[in-house]
């Protein structure tokens, strides 16, 4: 059965596919919105909770802010890293207690010792070109930013870049590839974000969800 997005009555949520999805469903359940397990694991892109009070859109994490800013979703759950990178205009009423990580500069240990900042031009591979540009401008280090979409660590290993700017969560990916953190740029966590118009039009429903989450 196909579900159309119902923007007038129900709350519409943009949920991030990947690592944040399971804790996001757990959080929504605590707030009173239970989604069928089979739907949660399915390839469907729009699902509804058991009470048909909320529709959830499965979205690539970096696209969550876009769906919320454009009002397709009333609210979304997204990592602060993706939120800051997207530069969108949304409300951010809640930081959540999962998805903790750091956006960091990393590379080979020998480059850290050699002071990589003194290069005349540093090649930086990243999924976060906006944050990286601002940070390197602040450092006063001239950078060539190379945008990648995944496996960013490979950029340094394969010689495409001198350093990376990427998420470090457990540190396993860096460790297993012989890389180390040089500097931390941004501590990040999952965030609850709200469309500005929805905040007025669906204030009662959104406040109920926010309170339920805050008190869970
Ligand atoms: C993220 C990030 C790092 C890794 C860090 O990648 O880009 O590669 O997780 O996690 P760790 O510190 O726990 O090892 P993700 O798994 O989202 O996939 P990607 O490489 O395809 O972007």
Short mmCIF file of C-alpha atoms and ligand atoms in Angstrom, two decimals:
data_model
loop_
_atom_site.label_atom_id
_atom_site.label_comp_id
_atom_site.label_asym_id
_atom_site.label_seq_id
_atom_site.Cartn_x
_atom_site.Cartn_y
_atom_site.Cartn_z
CA UNK A 1 0.00 0.00 0.00
CA UNK A 2 1.34 3.44 -0.90
CA UNK A 3 1.11 6.19 1.74
CA UNK A 4 0.84 9.79 0.59
CA UNK A 5 2.30 12.53 2.78
CA UNK A 6 -0.48 14.16 4.81
CA UNK A 7 0.78 17.59 5.80
CA UNK A 8 -2.41 19.02 7.25
CA UNK A 9 -3.34 16.78 10.18
CA UNK A 10 -0.60 14.36 11.11
CA UNK A 11 2.90 15.18 12.22
CA UNK A 12 5.44 14.39 9.55
CA UNK A 13 8.95 13.40 10.69
CA UNK A 14 12.16 13.20 8.66
CA UNK A 15 14.19 10.36 10.16
CA UNK A 16 17.85 9.68 9.38
CA UNK A 17 18.72 6.35 7.77
CA UNK A 18 21.83 4.68 9.22
CA UNK A 19 23.34 4.72 12.71
CA UNK A 20 20.86 7.19 14.25
CA UNK A 21 17.72 5.36 13.07
CA UNK A 22 17.37 2.74 15.81
CA UNK A 23 17.83 5.18 18.74
CA UNK A 24 15.44 7.56 16.93
CA UNK A 25 12.67 4.91 16.83
CA UNK A 26 13.37 4.10 20.50
CA UNK A 27 12.98 7.78 21.34
CA UNK A 28 9.72 8.14 19.39
CA UNK A 29 8.38 5.05 21.14
CA UNK A 30 9.11 6.62 24.52
CA UNK A 31 7.23 9.71 23.29
CA UNK A 32 4.20 7.51 22.47
CA UNK A 33 4.72 6.83 18.76
CA UNK A 34 5.23 3.15 17.99
CA UNK A 35 6.23 2.06 14.51
CA UNK A 36 5.79 -1.51 13.40
CA UNK A 37 9.16 -3.38 13.45
CA UNK A 38 8.71 -4.75 9.95
CA UNK A 39 8.09 -1.22 8.62
CA UNK A 40 11.17 0.08 10.48
CA UNK A 41 13.37 -2.44 8.67
CA UNK A 42 11.60 -2.26 5.31
CA UNK A 43 12.61 -0.48 2.12
CA UNK A 44 9.48 1.68 2.33
CA UNK A 45 10.23 5.41 2.29
CA UNK A 46 7.09 6.61 4.11
CA UNK A 47 5.58 4.75 7.08
CA UNK A 48 2.95 5.54 9.73
CA UNK A 49 2.90 4.82 13.45
CA UNK A 50 0.37 2.37 14.85
CA UNK A 51 -2.06 5.16 15.89
CA UNK A 52 -1.74 6.88 12.52
CA UNK A 53 -0.80 10.13 14.25
CA UNK A 54 2.64 10.47 12.68
CA UNK A 55 4.19 9.78 9.32
CA UNK A 56 7.92 9.09 9.11
CA UNK A 57 10.03 9.70 6.01
CA UNK A 58 13.28 7.72 5.70
CA UNK A 59 15.87 10.27 4.61
CA UNK A 60 19.62 10.28 3.97
CA UNK A 61 21.02 12.02 7.12
CA UNK A 62 22.47 14.99 5.22
CA UNK A 63 19.05 15.56 3.58
CA UNK A 64 17.04 15.69 6.84
CA UNK A 65 17.61 19.47 7.33
CA UNK A 66 16.41 20.12 3.76
CA UNK A 67 13.11 18.23 4.20
CA UNK A 68 12.51 20.12 7.47
CA UNK A 69 13.48 23.58 6.19
CA UNK A 70 11.16 23.17 3.17
CA UNK A 71 8.27 22.12 5.42
CA UNK A 72 7.85 18.67 3.89
CA UNK A 73 8.55 17.34 7.38
CA UNK A 74 7.40 19.19 10.51
CA UNK A 75 10.39 17.96 12.45
CA UNK A 76 13.47 15.83 12.01
CA UNK A 77 16.19 14.04 13.91
CA UNK A 78 19.68 14.73 12.59
CA UNK A 79 23.31 14.88 13.70
CA UNK A 80 24.55 18.36 14.62
CA UNK A 81 27.34 17.82 12.05
CA UNK A 82 24.82 17.52 9.18
CA UNK A 83 22.73 20.35 10.61
CA UNK A 84 25.62 22.84 10.79
CA UNK A 85 26.90 21.77 7.36
CA UNK A 86 23.49 22.36 5.75
CA UNK A 87 23.20 26.02 6.95
CA UNK A 88 19.37 25.73 7.09
CA UNK A 89 16.95 28.01 8.92
CA UNK A 90 15.08 25.78 11.43
CA UNK A 91 14.34 25.71 15.16
CA UNK A 92 16.60 23.48 17.27
CA UNK A 93 14.72 23.00 20.54
CA UNK A 94 16.49 19.86 21.78
CA UNK A 95 19.89 18.23 21.87
CA UNK A 96 19.36 14.47 22.29
CA UNK A 97 21.34 12.03 24.40
CA UNK A 98 22.55 9.79 21.57
CA UNK A 99 24.75 10.06 18.47
CA UNK A 100 27.63 11.65 20.39
CA UNK A 101 30.72 12.10 18.20
CA UNK A 102 33.30 14.68 17.18
CA UNK A 103 33.99 16.31 13.85
CA UNK A 104 37.78 16.23 13.70
CA UNK A 105 40.83 16.81 11.54
CA UNK A 106 42.80 13.57 11.19
CA UNK A 107 45.70 12.13 9.25
CA UNK A 108 48.93 10.16 9.50
CA UNK A 109 50.72 10.44 12.89
CA UNK A 110 53.98 11.51 11.20
CA UNK A 111 52.22 14.51 9.63
CA UNK A 112 50.99 15.61 13.03
CA UNK A 113 54.61 15.60 14.24
CA UNK A 114 55.76 17.47 11.11
CA UNK A 115 53.19 20.23 11.75
CA UNK A 116 50.88 19.84 8.77
CA UNK A 117 49.59 23.41 9.21
CA UNK A 118 52.85 24.83 7.84
CA UNK A 119 52.26 23.47 4.32
CA UNK A 120 51.58 26.22 1.77
CA UNK A 121 48.46 24.35 0.64
CA UNK A 122 46.75 21.56 2.60
CA UNK A 123 44.54 19.11 0.66
CA UNK A 124 41.53 18.22 2.83
CA UNK A 125 39.08 15.39 2.00
CA UNK A 126 35.67 15.67 3.65
CA UNK A 127 31.90 15.17 3.52
CA UNK A 128 31.63 18.58 5.26
CA UNK A 129 32.99 21.19 2.81
CA UNK A 130 31.18 24.19 4.38
CA UNK A 131 32.33 23.53 7.95
CA UNK A 132 35.83 22.71 6.67
CA UNK A 133 36.09 25.94 4.64
CA UNK A 134 35.07 28.09 7.61
CA UNK A 135 37.42 26.24 9.99
CA UNK A 136 40.49 26.42 7.76
CA UNK A 137 39.80 30.11 7.01
CA UNK A 138 39.75 30.70 10.78
CA UNK A 139 43.02 28.81 11.16
CA UNK A 140 44.54 30.92 8.39
CA UNK A 141 45.60 27.74 6.58
CA UNK A 142 45.14 27.67 2.80
CA UNK A 143 43.18 24.54 1.93
CA UNK A 144 42.07 22.72 -1.20
CA UNK A 145 38.83 21.08 -0.15
CA UNK A 146 38.07 17.76 -1.84
CA UNK A 147 34.42 16.71 -1.37
CA UNK A 148 33.82 13.00 -0.88
CA UNK A 149 30.60 11.14 -0.08
CA UNK A 150 31.89 8.26 2.07
CA UNK A 151 34.96 6.29 3.27
CA UNK A 152 36.65 9.66 3.74
CA UNK A 153 39.65 8.09 5.53
CA UNK A 154 40.58 6.48 2.21
CA UNK A 155 41.27 9.98 0.87
CA UNK A 156 44.40 10.18 3.05
CA UNK A 157 45.36 6.50 2.78
CA UNK A 158 45.25 6.64 -1.03
CA UNK A 159 47.12 9.94 -1.29
CA UNK A 160 44.19 12.02 -2.53
CA UNK A 161 44.46 14.35 0.48
CA UNK A 162 46.91 15.34 3.25
CA UNK A 163 44.27 15.32 6.00
CA UNK A 164 40.57 14.59 6.44
CA UNK A 165 37.76 16.34 8.27
CA UNK A 166 35.35 13.65 9.37
CA UNK A 167 33.23 12.23 12.17
CA UNK A 168 35.02 10.25 14.87
CA UNK A 169 32.63 8.22 16.99
CA UNK A 170 34.35 5.18 18.53
CA UNK A 171 37.69 5.95 16.82
CA UNK A 172 37.79 2.43 15.37
CA UNK A 173 37.95 3.49 11.71
CA UNK A 174 40.92 5.80 12.35
CA UNK A 175 42.71 3.23 14.52
CA UNK A 176 42.28 0.35 12.09
CA UNK A 177 43.70 2.51 9.31
CA UNK A 178 46.70 3.90 11.25
CA UNK A 179 45.34 7.46 11.41
CA UNK A 180 45.09 9.83 14.38
CA UNK A 181 43.07 12.89 15.40
CA UNK A 182 44.99 16.18 15.01
CA UNK A 183 42.28 18.59 16.21
CA UNK A 184 38.63 18.46 17.21
CA UNK A 185 36.43 20.97 15.39
CA UNK A 186 32.86 20.37 16.58
CA UNK A 187 31.35 18.13 19.26
CA UNK A 188 28.15 16.68 17.78
CA UNK A 189 25.09 14.71 18.87
CA UNK A 190 21.61 13.95 17.53
CA UNK A 191 19.35 17.03 17.43
CA UNK A 192 15.59 17.50 17.27
CA UNK A 193 14.87 20.16 14.63
CA UNK A 194 11.56 21.83 13.76
CA UNK A 195 10.24 23.66 10.70
CA UNK A 196 9.49 27.29 11.58
CA UNK A 197 5.99 27.41 10.04
CA UNK A 198 5.04 24.04 11.56
CA UNK A 199 6.09 25.39 14.94
CA UNK A 200 3.20 27.88 14.64
CA UNK A 201 0.64 25.73 12.78
CA UNK A 202 1.13 22.52 14.78
CA UNK A 203 2.35 24.04 18.03
CA UNK A 204 0.20 21.82 20.27
CA UNK A 205 1.27 18.52 18.65
CA UNK A 206 4.93 19.52 18.43
CA UNK A 207 5.07 20.78 22.01
CA UNK A 208 3.58 17.47 23.17
CA UNK A 209 6.31 15.51 21.34
CA UNK A 210 9.09 17.82 22.57
CA UNK A 211 7.86 17.61 26.20
CA UNK A 212 7.49 13.84 26.01
CA UNK A 213 11.04 13.50 24.66
CA UNK A 214 12.50 15.98 27.14
CA UNK A 215 10.85 14.11 30.04
CA UNK A 216 11.63 10.60 28.79
C1 LIG B 1 31.37 7.48 9.66
C2 LIG B 1 32.51 8.47 9.55
C3 LIG B 1 33.72 7.61 9.81
C4 LIG B 1 33.17 6.57 10.79
C5 LIG B 1 33.60 6.95 12.19
O1 LIG B 1 31.24 6.80 8.45
O2 LIG B 1 32.52 9.10 8.28
O3 LIG B 1 34.17 6.98 8.65
O4 LIG B 1 31.73 6.61 10.70
O5 LIG B 1 33.09 6.04 13.14
P1 LIG B 1 34.06 5.33 14.19
O6 LIG B 1 34.88 6.40 14.83
O7 LIG B 1 33.08 4.68 15.16
O8 LIG B 1 34.87 4.31 13.46
P2 LIG B 1 29.96 5.92 8.11
O9 LIG B 1 30.02 4.63 8.82
O10 LIG B 1 28.75 6.74 8.37
O11 LIG B 1 30.09 5.60 6.57
P3 LIG B 1 30.81 6.30 5.34
O12 LIG B 1 32.26 6.06 5.48
O13 LIG B 1 30.24 5.63 4.16
O14 LIG B 1 30.45 7.76 5.36
#
